[in-house]
Every structure is written in structure tokens, then in C-alpha cells.
mmCIF file of C-alpha atoms in Angstrom:
data_model
loop_
_atom_site.group_PDB
_atom_site.id
_atom_site.type_symbol
_atom_site.label_atom_id
_atom_site.label_comp_id
_atom_site.label_asym_id
_atom_site.label_seq_id
_atom_site.Cartn_x
_atom_site.Cartn_y
_atom_site.Cartn_z
ATOM 1 C CA MET A 1 -33.345 9.565 5.168
ATOM 2 C CA ALA A 2 -33.354 6.812 2.503
ATOM 3 C CA THR A 3 -31.029 3.832 2.865
ATOM 4 C CA ARG A 4 -29.668 2.359 -0.334
ATOM 5 C CA ARG A 5 -28.221 -1.147 -0.669
ATOM 6 C CA ILE A 6 -25.194 -1.711 -2.889
ATOM 7 C CA GLY A 7 -24.021 -5.234 -3.672
ATOM 8 C CA VAL A 8 -20.268 -5.894 -3.428
ATOM 9 C CA ILE A 9 -18.621 -9.018 -4.865
ATOM 10 C CA MET A 10 -15.596 -9.658 -2.627
ATOM 11 C CA ASN A 11 -13.047 -12.035 -4.161
ATOM 12 C CA GLY A 12 -10.077 -13.061 -2.011
ATOM 13 C CA VAL A 13 -11.436 -12.620 1.528
ATOM 14 C CA THR A 14 -9.897 -15.868 2.792
ATOM 15 C CA GLY A 15 -6.474 -14.209 2.599
ATOM 16 C CA ARG A 16 -5.020 -12.131 5.433
ATOM 17 C CA MET A 17 -5.527 -8.669 3.934
ATOM 18 C CA GLY A 18 -8.839 -9.456 2.284
ATOM 19 C CA LEU A 19 -10.282 -10.836 5.504
ATOM 20 C CA ASN A 20 -8.853 -8.556 8.181
ATOM 21 C CA GLN A 21 -8.579 -5.166 6.520
ATOM 22 C CA HIS A 22 -11.165 -5.216 3.761
ATOM 23 C CA LEU A 23 -13.938 -7.423 5.097
ATOM 24 C CA VAL A 24 -13.823 -7.214 8.909
ATOM 25 C CA ARG A 25 -12.374 -3.747 9.531
ATOM 26 C CA SER A 26 -13.946 -2.085 6.491
ATOM 27 C CA ILE A 27 -17.129 -3.618 5.044
ATOM 28 C CA VAL A 28 -18.364 -5.265 8.259
ATOM 29 C CA ALA A 29 -17.508 -2.135 10.255
ATOM 30 C CA ILE A 30 -19.361 0.062 7.734
ATOM 31 C CA ARG A 31 -22.414 -2.203 7.983
ATOM 32 C CA GLN A 32 -22.287 -2.070 11.788
ATOM 33 C CA GLN A 33 -22.268 1.734 11.758
ATOM 34 C CA GLY A 34 -25.333 1.776 9.527
ATOM 35 C CA GLY A 35 -23.630 2.497 6.215
ATOM 36 C CA VAL A 36 -21.940 5.492 4.648
ATOM 37 C CA THR A 37 -23.622 8.890 4.701
ATOM 38 C CA LEU A 38 -24.056 10.417 1.244
ATOM 39 C CA PRO A 39 -23.512 14.130 0.558
ATOM 40 C CA GLY A 40 -27.074 14.695 -0.660
ATOM 41 C CA GLY A 41 -28.618 12.853 2.281
ATOM 42 C CA GLY A 42 -29.347 9.219 2.939
ATOM 43 C CA THR A 43 -26.925 6.350 3.348
ATOM 44 C CA VAL A 44 -25.502 3.515 1.296
ATOM 45 C CA VAL A 45 -25.013 0.113 2.936
ATOM 46 C CA PRO A 46 -22.728 -2.505 1.330
ATOM 47 C CA ASP A 47 -24.219 -5.984 0.930
ATOM 48 C CA PRO A 48 -21.260 -8.315 0.332
ATOM 49 C CA ILE A 49 -21.148 -11.697 -1.366
ATOM 50 C CA LEU A 50 -17.958 -13.592 -0.513
ATOM 51 C CA VAL A 51 -16.359 -15.361 -3.477
ATOM 52 C CA GLY A 52 -13.476 -17.838 -3.457
ATOM 53 C CA ARG A 53 -12.422 -21.416 -4.067
ATOM 54 C CA SER A 54 -13.254 -22.957 -0.673
ATOM 55 C CA GLU A 55 -16.958 -22.919 0.167
ATOM 56 C CA ALA A 56 -16.251 -24.236 3.679
ATOM 57 C CA LYS A 57 -13.881 -21.345 4.459
ATOM 58 C CA LEU A 58 -16.256 -18.805 2.970
ATOM 59 C CA ARG A 59 -19.214 -20.085 5.005
ATOM 60 C CA GLU A 60 -17.157 -20.070 8.193
ATOM 61 C CA ILE A 61 -16.169 -16.427 7.601
ATOM 62 C CA ALA A 62 -19.731 -15.501 6.646
ATOM 63 C CA ARG A 63 -21.193 -17.059 9.798
ATOM 64 C CA ALA A 64 -18.652 -15.288 12.001
ATOM 65 C CA HIS A 65 -19.538 -11.861 10.582
ATOM 66 C CA GLY A 66 -23.242 -12.051 9.839
ATOM 67 C CA ILE A 67 -22.953 -12.264 6.049
ATOM 68 C CA ALA A 68 -25.671 -14.099 4.161
ATOM 69 C CA ARG A 69 -24.132 -14.742 0.740
ATOM 70 C CA VAL A 70 -21.163 -16.862 -0.421
ATOM 71 C CA SER A 71 -20.240 -18.403 -3.773
ATOM 72 C CA THR A 72 -17.470 -20.377 -5.462
ATOM 73 C CA ASP A 73 -18.691 -19.291 -8.906
ATOM 74 C CA LEU A 74 -17.287 -15.881 -9.879
ATOM 75 C CA ASP A 75 -19.052 -15.918 -13.247
ATOM 76 C CA SER A 76 -22.514 -16.178 -11.677
ATOM 77 C CA GLY A 77 -21.633 -13.400 -9.243
ATOM 78 C CA LEU A 78 -20.573 -11.104 -12.054
ATOM 79 C CA ALA A 79 -23.775 -11.921 -13.922
ATOM 80 C CA ASN A 80 -25.952 -10.621 -11.073
ATOM 81 C CA PRO A 81 -27.009 -7.026 -11.902
ATOM 82 C CA ALA A 82 -27.872 -6.411 -8.228
ATOM 83 C CA ASP A 83 -24.167 -6.441 -7.338
ATOM 84 C CA ALA A 84 -22.644 -3.236 -8.680
ATOM 85 C CA ILE A 85 -19.082 -3.439 -7.301
ATOM 86 C CA TYR A 86 -16.370 -6.041 -7.783
ATOM 87 C CA PHE A 87 -13.502 -6.111 -5.264
ATOM 88 C CA ASP A 88 -10.325 -8.143 -5.814
ATOM 89 C CA ALA A 89 -7.795 -9.174 -3.157
ATOM 90 C CA THR A 90 -6.623 -12.364 -4.870
ATOM 91 C CA VAL A 91 -2.996 -13.114 -5.757
ATOM 92 C CA THR A 92 -1.401 -10.593 -8.103
ATOM 93 C CA SER A 93 -0.966 -13.134 -10.903
ATOM 94 C CA ALA A 94 -4.745 -13.744 -11.088
ATOM 95 C CA ARG A 95 -5.958 -10.160 -10.685
ATOM 96 C CA VAL A 96 -5.804 -8.956 -14.295
ATOM 97 C CA ASP A 97 -8.098 -11.680 -15.645
ATOM 98 C CA HIS A 98 -10.593 -11.182 -12.801
ATOM 99 C CA VAL A 99 -10.712 -7.420 -13.280
ATOM 100 C CA ARG A 100 -11.116 -7.747 -17.053
ATOM 101 C CA GLN A 101 -14.092 -10.047 -16.452
ATOM 102 C CA ALA A 102 -15.618 -7.589 -13.996
ATOM 103 C CA ILE A 103 -15.214 -4.642 -16.357
ATOM 104 C CA ALA A 104 -16.765 -6.638 -19.201
ATOM 105 C CA ALA A 105 -19.714 -7.385 -16.880
ATOM 106 C CA GLY A 106 -20.182 -3.648 -16.265
ATOM 107 C CA LYS A 107 -19.062 -3.697 -12.626
ATOM 108 C CA HIS A 108 -17.362 -0.836 -10.852
ATOM 109 C CA VAL A 109 -14.008 -2.207 -9.676
ATOM 110 C CA TYR A 110 -11.960 -1.628 -6.542
ATOM 111 C CA CYS A 111 -8.908 -3.759 -5.895
ATOM 112 C CA GLU A 112 -5.766 -4.330 -3.929
ATOM 113 C CA LYS A 113 -2.373 -3.257 -5.188
ATOM 114 C CA PRO A 114 -0.398 -3.921 -7.262
ATOM 115 C CA LEU A 115 -3.058 -3.475 -9.923
ATOM 116 C CA ALA A 116 -1.235 -5.829 -12.318
ATOM 117 C CA PRO A 117 2.138 -7.545 -12.770
ATOM 118 C CA THR A 118 3.156 -5.140 -15.576
ATOM 119 C CA THR A 119 2.556 -1.503 -16.481
ATOM 120 C CA ALA A 120 1.148 -2.482 -19.877
ATOM 121 C CA GLU A 121 -1.481 -4.694 -18.239
ATOM 122 C CA ALA A 122 -2.325 -2.016 -15.656
ATOM 123 C CA LEU A 123 -2.820 0.607 -18.372
ATOM 124 C CA ASP A 124 -4.909 -1.849 -20.374
ATOM 125 C CA LEU A 125 -7.238 -2.213 -17.365
ATOM 126 C CA ALA A 126 -7.474 1.585 -17.067
ATOM 127 C CA HIS A 127 -8.305 1.865 -20.770
ATOM 128 C CA ARG A 128 -10.950 -0.890 -20.573
ATOM 129 C CA ALA A 129 -12.576 0.675 -17.514
ATOM 130 C CA ARG A 130 -12.721 4.083 -19.154
ATOM 131 C CA ARG A 131 -14.240 2.658 -22.344
ATOM 132 C CA ALA A 132 -16.815 0.697 -20.344
ATOM 133 C CA GLY A 133 -17.760 3.754 -18.299
ATOM 134 C CA VAL A 134 -17.252 1.996 -14.960
ATOM 135 C CA LYS A 135 -15.710 3.553 -11.873
ATOM 136 C CA HIS A 136 -12.379 2.134 -10.754
ATOM 137 C CA GLY A 137 -9.987 2.415 -7.850
ATOM 138 C CA VAL A 138 -6.898 0.907 -6.243
ATOM 139 C CA VAL A 139 -6.028 0.657 -2.559
ATOM 140 C CA GLN A 140 -3.648 3.450 -1.485
ATOM 141 C CA ASP A 141 -4.169 2.988 2.240
ATOM 142 C CA LYS A 142 -0.977 4.564 3.564
ATOM 143 C CA LEU A 143 -2.203 8.032 2.585
ATOM 144 C CA PHE A 144 -4.944 7.592 5.200
ATOM 145 C CA LEU A 145 -2.667 6.566 8.087
ATOM 146 C CA PRO A 146 -2.641 9.121 10.931
ATOM 147 C CA GLY A 147 1.166 9.411 10.878
ATOM 148 C CA ILE A 148 1.294 10.091 7.133
ATOM 149 C CA ARG A 149 -1.592 12.556 7.341
ATOM 150 C CA LYS A 150 0.316 14.496 10.010
ATOM 151 C CA LEU A 151 3.411 14.470 7.816
ATOM 152 C CA LYS A 152 1.400 15.783 4.864
ATOM 153 C CA ARG A 153 0.006 18.555 7.054
ATOM 154 C CA LEU A 154 3.537 19.627 7.968
ATOM 155 C CA VAL A 155 4.516 19.709 4.285
ATOM 156 C CA ASP A 156 1.446 21.768 3.357
ATOM 157 C CA ASP A 157 2.088 24.202 6.234
ATOM 158 C CA GLY A 158 5.680 24.824 5.099
ATOM 159 C CA PHE A 159 7.154 23.509 8.365
ATOM 160 C CA PHE A 160 10.269 22.068 6.688
ATOM 161 C CA GLY A 161 11.284 25.081 4.646
ATOM 162 C CA ARG A 162 13.097 23.638 1.642
ATOM 163 C CA ILE A 163 12.867 19.850 1.873
ATOM 164 C CA LEU A 164 16.282 18.283 1.331
ATOM 165 C CA SER A 165 15.958 14.548 1.849
ATOM 166 C CA VAL A 166 13.745 11.658 2.926
ATOM 167 C CA ARG A 167 14.714 8.358 4.555
ATOM 168 C CA GLY A 168 12.257 5.504 4.736
ATOM 169 C CA GLU A 169 12.709 2.227 6.607
ATOM 170 C CA PHE A 170 10.166 -0.531 6.173
ATOM 171 C CA GLY A 171 10.117 -4.190 7.065
ATOM 172 C CA TYR A 172 10.453 -6.919 9.633
ATOM 173 C CA TRP A 173 11.675 -10.491 9.916
ATOM 174 C CA VAL A 174 9.312 -12.892 8.136
ATOM 175 C CA PHE A 175 9.984 -16.364 9.481
ATOM 176 C CA GLU A 176 11.024 -18.943 6.936
ATOM 177 C CA GLY A 177 8.650 -21.682 8.133
ATOM 178 C CA THR A 178 11.379 -23.805 9.715
ATOM 179 C CA ASP A 179 10.452 -22.902 13.322
ATOM 180 C CA ASP A 180 7.559 -25.057 14.561
ATOM 181 C CA ASP A 181 6.372 -22.406 17.004
ATOM 182 C CA ARG A 182 6.781 -19.391 14.678
ATOM 183 C CA PRO A 183 5.071 -19.823 11.319
ATOM 184 C CA PRO A 184 5.614 -17.331 8.464
ATOM 185 C CA GLN A 185 3.602 -14.110 8.714
ATOM 186 C CA ARG A 186 3.158 -13.885 4.942
ATOM 187 C CA PRO A 187 1.858 -16.412 2.375
ATOM 188 C CA SER A 188 4.381 -18.386 0.370
ATOM 189 C CA TRP A 189 3.329 -16.912 -2.997
ATOM 190 C CA ASN A 190 4.906 -13.619 -1.865
ATOM 191 C CA TYR A 191 8.315 -15.268 -2.400
ATOM 192 C CA ARG A 192 7.629 -16.785 -5.826
ATOM 193 C CA LYS A 193 8.145 -14.452 -8.775
ATOM 194 C CA GLU A 194 6.054 -16.678 -11.023
ATOM 195 C CA ASP A 195 3.039 -16.063 -8.752
ATOM 196 C CA GLY A 196 3.462 -12.277 -8.692
ATOM 197 C CA GLY A 197 5.559 -12.189 -5.532
ATOM 198 C CA GLY A 198 8.464 -9.944 -4.589
ATOM 199 C CA ILE A 199 8.891 -6.970 -2.301
ATOM 200 C CA ILE A 200 9.631 -4.549 -5.160
ATOM 201 C CA LEU A 201 6.307 -5.202 -6.904
ATOM 202 C CA ASP A 202 4.523 -5.221 -3.550
ATOM 203 C CA MET A 203 6.007 -2.183 -1.827
ATOM 204 C CA PHE A 204 7.048 0.171 -4.652
ATOM 205 C CA ALA A 205 3.341 0.553 -5.438
ATOM 206 C CA HIS A 206 3.017 2.021 -1.923
ATOM 207 C CA TRP A 207 6.120 4.196 -2.142
ATOM 208 C CA ARG A 208 4.965 5.674 -5.464
ATOM 209 C CA TYR A 209 1.645 7.078 -4.248
ATOM 210 C CA LEU A 210 3.017 7.972 -0.819
ATOM 211 C CA LEU A 211 5.865 10.032 -2.275
ATOM 212 C CA ASP A 212 3.841 11.501 -5.166
ATOM 213 C CA HIS A 213 1.013 12.724 -2.959
ATOM 214 C CA THR A 214 2.954 13.683 0.159
ATOM 215 C CA LEU A 215 6.339 15.099 -0.891
ATOM 216 C CA GLY A 216 6.800 15.314 -4.662
ATOM 217 C CA ALA A 217 6.432 13.365 -7.890
ATOM 218 C CA VAL A 218 8.966 10.572 -8.403
ATOM 219 C CA GLY A 219 11.209 11.423 -11.353
ATOM 220 C CA ALA A 220 13.991 8.822 -11.195
ATOM 221 C CA VAL A 221 14.887 5.585 -9.427
ATOM 222 C CA GLN A 222 18.000 3.606 -8.608
ATOM 223 C CA CYS A 223 17.388 0.209 -7.008
ATOM 224 C CA THR A 224 19.253 -2.871 -5.832
ATOM 225 C CA GLY A 225 17.157 -5.887 -4.905
ATOM 226 C CA ALA A 226 18.086 -9.109 -3.158
ATOM 227 C CA THR A 227 16.762 -12.541 -2.272
ATOM 228 C CA HIS A 228 18.384 -12.858 1.127
ATOM 229 C CA ILE A 229 16.525 -16.046 2.150
ATOM 230 C CA PRO A 230 16.833 -18.473 -0.795
ATOM 231 C CA GLU A 231 14.643 -21.266 0.602
ATOM 232 C CA ARG A 232 11.429 -21.225 2.625
ATOM 233 C CA VAL A 233 8.693 -23.627 3.775
ATOM 234 C CA ASP A 234 5.158 -23.281 2.407
ATOM 235 C CA GLU A 235 1.746 -23.722 4.040
ATOM 236 C CA SER A 236 1.877 -27.495 3.489
ATOM 237 C CA GLY A 237 5.276 -27.881 5.127
ATOM 238 C CA ARG A 238 7.140 -28.305 1.845
ATOM 239 C CA ARG A 239 10.418 -26.555 1.171
ATOM 240 C CA TYR A 240 10.488 -24.344 -1.900
ATOM 241 C CA ALA A 241 12.970 -22.081 -3.662
ATOM 242 C CA ALA A 242 12.330 -18.377 -3.110
ATOM 243 C CA THR A 243 12.452 -16.973 -6.641
ATOM 244 C CA ALA A 244 11.317 -13.426 -5.773
ATOM 245 C CA ASP A 245 13.186 -10.579 -4.092
ATOM 246 C CA ASP A 246 12.660 -10.199 -0.340
ATOM 247 C CA ALA A 247 14.571 -6.904 0.049
ATOM 248 C CA ALA A 248 15.095 -3.721 -1.957
ATOM 249 C CA TYR A 249 17.411 -0.766 -1.364
ATOM 250 C CA ALA A 250 16.357 2.206 -3.458
ATOM 251 C CA THR A 251 16.988 5.896 -4.018
ATOM 252 C CA PHE A 252 14.400 8.138 -5.673
ATOM 253 C CA VAL A 253 14.611 11.723 -6.920
ATOM 254 C CA LEU A 254 11.427 13.698 -6.280
ATOM 255 C CA ALA A 255 10.253 16.958 -7.813
ATOM 256 C CA GLY A 256 9.781 19.070 -4.691
ATOM 257 C CA ARG A 257 8.298 22.559 -4.521
ATOM 258 C CA ASP A 258 11.727 24.146 -4.093
ATOM 259 C CA GLY A 259 13.899 21.723 -6.044
ATOM 260 C CA ASP A 260 14.807 18.070 -6.156
ATOM 261 C CA ILE A 261 14.429 15.918 -3.053
ATOM 262 C CA VAL A 262 16.535 12.785 -2.522
ATOM 263 C CA ALA A 263 14.545 9.918 -0.979
ATOM 264 C CA GLN A 264 16.172 6.695 0.217
ATOM 265 C CA PHE A 265 13.959 3.707 1.029
ATOM 266 C CA ASN A 266 14.987 0.353 2.465
ATOM 267 C CA SER A 267 12.328 -2.364 2.207
ATOM 268 C CA SER A 268 13.012 -5.799 3.667
ATOM 269 C CA TRP A 269 11.322 -8.962 4.925
ATOM 270 C CA ALA A 270 14.694 -10.064 6.301
ATOM 271 C CA VAL A 271 15.414 -7.337 8.861
ATOM 272 C CA ARG A 272 14.932 -7.069 12.615
ATOM 273 C CA VAL A 273 13.177 -3.938 13.843
ATOM 274 C CA TYR A 274 15.016 -1.339 15.943
ATOM 275 C CA ARG A 275 12.827 1.707 15.426
ATOM 276 C CA ASP A 276 9.459 2.952 16.628
ATOM 277 C CA ASP A 277 7.324 1.277 13.946
ATOM 278 C CA LEU A 278 7.398 -1.161 11.029
ATOM 279 C CA LEU A 279 7.382 1.860 8.712
ATOM 280 C CA GLN A 280 9.316 4.975 9.667
ATOM 281 C CA ILE A 281 9.945 7.988 7.439
ATOM 282 C CA GLN A 282 12.249 10.890 8.265
ATOM 283 C CA VAL A 283 12.008 14.161 6.355
ATOM 284 C CA ASP A 284 14.774 16.766 6.730
ATOM 285 C CA GLY A 285 14.464 20.384 5.652
ATOM 286 C CA THR A 286 16.207 23.697 6.180
ATOM 287 C CA LEU A 287 13.740 24.773 8.901
ATOM 288 C CA GLY A 288 13.033 21.461 10.596
ATOM 289 C CA SER A 289 12.728 17.685 10.497
ATOM 290 C CA ALA A 290 10.002 15.134 11.181
ATOM 291 C CA VAL A 291 9.863 11.402 11.837
ATOM 292 C CA ALA A 292 6.554 9.718 10.995
ATOM 293 C CA GLY A 293 5.315 6.204 11.671
ATOM 294 C CA LEU A 294 1.973 4.578 11.051
ATOM 295 C CA ARG A 295 0.161 6.625 13.698
ATOM 296 C CA GLY A 296 2.553 9.092 15.274
ATOM 297 C CA CYS A 297 4.740 11.927 13.992
ATOM 298 C CA LYS A 298 7.426 13.924 15.817
ATOM 299 C CA THR A 299 9.134 17.146 14.792
ATOM 300 C CA GLN A 300 12.306 19.046 15.618
ATOM 301 C CA SER A 301 12.414 22.676 14.516
ATOM 302 C CA ARG A 302 15.547 24.579 13.618
ATOM 303 C CA ALA A 303 15.403 26.404 16.985
ATOM 304 C CA GLU A 304 15.274 23.052 18.837
ATOM 305 C CA THR A 305 18.056 21.434 16.808
ATOM 306 C CA LEU A 306 21.033 20.287 18.849
ATOM 307 C CA ARG A 307 24.571 21.364 17.933
ATOM 308 C CA PRO A 308 26.800 18.298 18.253
ATOM 309 C CA VAL A 309 30.520 18.337 17.491
ATOM 310 C CA TRP A 310 32.309 15.178 16.363
ATOM 311 C CA ASN A 311 34.377 13.789 19.229
ATOM 312 C CA PRO A 312 34.959 10.023 19.324
ATOM 313 C CA ASP A 313 37.276 10.301 22.341
ATOM 314 C CA GLY A 314 34.613 11.009 24.959
ATOM 315 C CA PRO A 315 31.059 9.949 25.858
ATOM 316 C CA ASN A 316 28.239 11.441 23.849
ATOM 317 C CA PRO A 317 26.752 14.349 25.866
ATOM 318 C CA PHE A 318 23.423 14.469 24.002
ATOM 319 C CA ASP A 319 20.145 12.600 24.193
ATOM 320 C CA PHE A 320 19.287 12.767 20.514
ATOM 321 C CA TYR A 321 15.764 11.490 21.179
ATOM 322 C CA ASP A 322 15.091 14.556 23.297
ATOM 323 C CA HIS A 323 13.981 17.892 21.785
ATOM 324 C CA TRP A 324 11.394 16.239 19.524
ATOM 325 C CA ARG A 325 7.730 17.223 19.800
ATOM 326 C CA GLU A 326 4.721 15.007 19.106
ATOM 327 C CA VAL A 327 2.398 16.320 16.395
ATOM 328 C CA PRO A 328 -1.133 16.387 17.872
ATOM 329 C CA ASP A 329 -3.996 14.424 16.378
ATOM 330 C CA SER A 330 -6.442 16.381 14.259
ATOM 331 C CA GLY A 331 -9.357 13.953 14.395
ATOM 332 C CA ASP A 332 -9.230 10.166 14.206
ATOM 333 C CA VAL A 333 -10.017 8.849 10.727
ATOM 334 C CA GLY A 334 -10.092 5.280 12.045
ATOM 335 C CA ASN A 335 -8.910 2.385 9.923
ATOM 336 C CA ALA A 336 -7.114 3.543 6.761
ATOM 337 C CA PHE A 337 -8.682 0.826 4.594
ATOM 338 C CA LYS A 338 -12.169 1.651 5.891
ATOM 339 C CA ALA A 339 -11.658 5.365 5.141
ATOM 340 C CA GLN A 340 -10.828 4.591 1.523
ATOM 341 C CA TRP A 341 -13.698 2.104 1.199
ATOM 342 C CA GLU A 342 -16.081 4.841 2.369
ATOM 343 C CA MET A 343 -14.662 7.162 -0.287
ATOM 344 C CA PHE A 344 -15.131 4.560 -3.016
ATOM 345 C CA LEU A 345 -18.704 3.780 -1.948
ATOM 346 C CA ARG A 346 -19.539 7.503 -2.105
ATOM 347 C CA HIS A 347 -17.780 7.652 -5.484
ATOM 348 C CA VAL A 348 -20.033 4.908 -6.864
ATOM 349 C CA ALA A 349 -23.251 5.930 -5.110
ATOM 350 C CA ALA A 350 -23.000 9.724 -5.356
ATOM 351 C CA ASP A 351 -20.289 10.369 -7.960
ATOM 352 C CA GLU A 352 -17.991 11.993 -5.386
ATOM 353 C CA PRO A 353 -14.364 12.392 -6.582
ATOM 354 C CA PHE A 354 -12.001 9.438 -6.133
ATOM 355 C CA PRO A 355 -8.422 10.258 -7.171
ATOM 356 C CA HIS A 356 -6.954 6.782 -6.566
ATOM 357 C CA ASP A 357 -7.971 5.278 -9.903
ATOM 358 C CA PHE A 358 -6.408 2.663 -12.177
ATOM 359 C CA VAL A 359 -4.005 5.179 -13.718
ATOM 360 C CA GLU A 360 -2.690 5.949 -10.222
ATOM 361 C CA GLY A 361 -2.403 2.205 -9.675
ATOM 362 C CA ALA A 362 -0.478 1.862 -12.937
ATOM 363 C CA LYS A 363 2.061 4.406 -11.691
ATOM 364 C CA GLY A 364 2.922 2.107 -8.797
ATOM 365 C CA VAL A 365 3.435 -0.842 -11.137
ATOM 366 C CA GLN A 366 5.547 1.376 -13.405
ATOM 367 C CA LEU A 367 7.876 2.318 -10.537
ATOM 368 C CA ALA A 368 8.264 -1.345 -9.574
ATOM 369 C CA GLU A 369 9.120 -2.309 -13.164
ATOM 370 C CA LEU A 370 11.640 0.511 -13.483
ATOM 371 C CA GLY A 371 13.123 -0.420 -10.102
ATOM 372 C CA MET A 372 13.657 -3.978 -11.314
ATOM 373 C CA GLN A 373 15.144 -2.658 -14.566
ATOM 374 C CA SER A 374 17.517 -0.465 -12.561
ATOM 375 C CA TRP A 375 18.574 -3.477 -10.504
ATOM 376 C CA ALA A 376 19.158 -5.606 -13.619
ATOM 377 C CA GLU A 377 21.098 -2.893 -15.470
ATOM 378 C CA ARG A 378 22.855 -1.394 -12.400
ATOM 379 C CA ARG A 379 21.947 2.198 -13.312
ATOM 380 C CA TRP A 380 19.587 5.133 -12.680
ATOM 381 C CA ILE A 381 16.293 5.041 -14.608
ATOM 382 C CA ASP A 382 14.113 8.084 -15.329
ATOM 383 C CA VAL A 383 10.398 7.704 -14.533
ATOM 384 C CA PRO A 384 8.398 9.069 -17.500
ATOM 385 C CA PRO A 385 4.857 10.346 -16.935
ATOM 386 C CA LEU A 386 1.936 8.117 -17.850
ATOM 387 C CA ARG A 387 -0.767 9.357 -20.152
ATOM 388 C CA ASN A 388 -4.304 9.052 -18.822
ATOM 389 C CA GLY A 389 -4.606 5.334 -19.335
ATOM 390 C CA GLU A 390 -3.205 5.362 -22.865
ATOM 391 C CA GLY A 391 0.458 4.514 -22.468
ATOM 392 C CA VAL A 392 3.861 5.876 -21.669
ATOM 393 C CA ARG A 393 5.137 9.230 -22.819
ATOM 394 C CA GLY A 394 8.842 10.007 -23.007
#
């Protein structure tokens, strides 16, 4: 079987997500397994060039993972016809310009979310990519998590009956930088609006594709955001004002198969975890309920549902955590980011379908913008459909 090399320009691999999820657990892992098998036979092996501002950091990463090529010159990388794919995991505020350059250079583009700071910019990127005839995609990793895949299987099998409501809890305490022994788990730009930070822009991109593709299309949003921690300490030890939201409390209306579904999502970097996972989603329906995390999913059918009666004057007789059943695994897909990288490589190399394109990425940005509008205006906002990369209808 023939092995085909495909050059990948990776911009932003010195950051946490770019390094851990995209380089080490995706591209390096794919190289170690011998590449990605193509449907018509043969394999495609990614050959990355690491691009960024610090040559010393890039060379250190490259040496640690057996990568031969690094560069601090993005323009020269984009000019190399041997590198067909551009990947972007830089800060949100810089992404649009980088992606426009890559499209103009004729590169296929895959990037982190959010695709852009605004819906108009995201749709502009979709339009440019379509005109240039290049393939394009945005990370939508949570669809590939084992827990979410199990939840989707339950929905498709009709386990819930008519789905009534969804409750999502996401977040954890991100340290402010004032504790010497506990540095922040997220970079400081996440808390500066001027740099593309904020939990609404970051996480609503996830909630949009997760809800759309698992439970029902998002049709309306009501959101209240907050900046609970007004001051933090950056990577250099300097105090700075947090200008971006670090929590969001939202309600969405979804178009379910059997009617509207109400979905409530709390997202916060200022919350302490008392649940099974950093992300937990409960779905309640007429025939049963499920609670899904990143990897696991438990169900309670109507027949197994307890029958409590309100009585505050005596001890609770029930163990509410009992009578839930673990949904079995149906085959390990491995790392969610790696699974989507393999899809995109097959999309480029063999023209296999890839549904997570720039228009899908624009939908996530749209929901974030409408969530922020809802917060500012203190009202419900309808979510109009997006045309295929051309603009907003409605």
C-alpha cells in the first residue's frame, strides 16, 4: 500500500491546547501509528512544521517529539507548496488574519474554535474558502467524546421518549495567579476581551454544535454573563483587570423531534466542582433520563424511576444515585481531537465528507454574539439560520 506525505503548518503549538491535544495527542500519535488509512487503500502521514514566535520553544518541542521542521516565519511556510494544510491554534484575536493568509495561499485550513471574534468575520472566512476551492474545518471535539457519543446513541434509539429538558454544568475554579503554589490553569488572554477572551465566546461555540448535532437545533437564547473575578495575575506576575466574562448562565430553546426542548447551561471558571466530571449534561424525557460526562453516561428508565414524596420533616429514605445504569462502551474512539484530525486528513487526501466546516464554526460564533446581545439587552434573542457562508437570513 502506498504511503503519502502531507505537509501541515501548525501555528500555535506552544500553547496548552495546540501542544497537548493537537500536536502530541493527535499529529504525533497519528505519525506513531503509521498514518491514517485511506478508504481506497494506502495511508497518509502528516509531516508537521511548527510555526510560532519563539524559535527556542519550537525547537524544544520539536526535539521532544521527533519533528524536523520549525519556523518563525509564517509567510515562508505558507509559500511552500509542499505543505497543503494550515492549522491555527493561536489566540482568537489573531486567527482571522492568519486564516485569510492561508486561504489566499491556497492552503486547506483546519483551526481551533472560535473561528473568529464575530459572525461577520467567520462568514467572510467561509466565503473566501469556498471561492478559493480549499477545504476547511473547525474543531468540534466534544462530539467525539465517549460520553457524548453514548448520549447521542440514546437519542437516536428513542430511549428518552419525548425529550423535555437538558441541564448542562461546565467549569472549575481557575486560580487567579495570587497563590504561589497554584498558578492559573488558563492563559491570561482568556480574561481580556480585547484579546478575544471570555467564556461566552469560548464555550458557546461548543454548546452550539453539541446541542445542534446531539439534541436539536438551537432556536433562541437567553443569557446572563458575569465577570466574577475582576482582577488576575498574568504570566509575568503582573496584576491586570479582567475585562472579559468568566461565567455565563444561559437558557436555550431547541427544536426537538417531538417539540421544543428547554436547555439550561451554566459555564463558569469561578466554580468549585461537586459532580462527576468538569462537564456534565442531564437529559430528561418522558421514558427516561441520562447523565453524561466526558467519558461515561448513565441512564434511568421510567420503570427504574423512584417515586419520592416531599417530606421535609423526616430523613430522606432514598439513595438517588442508585437505580442508574452505566451505558456500555461501543468501541473506543481514543482521543477526541485525534479522531477529528483523522477525519480532516481523509477529507483533504481522499475527499471524504467533513461536516464541521467554517459555516458550522460560524454558527458557534453567532450563538456567542447573540448570547452577549441577550445579556446586554436583558431579553430573549431568536437565533436565525445562517446561509451557506453568505450571511444571515431572518
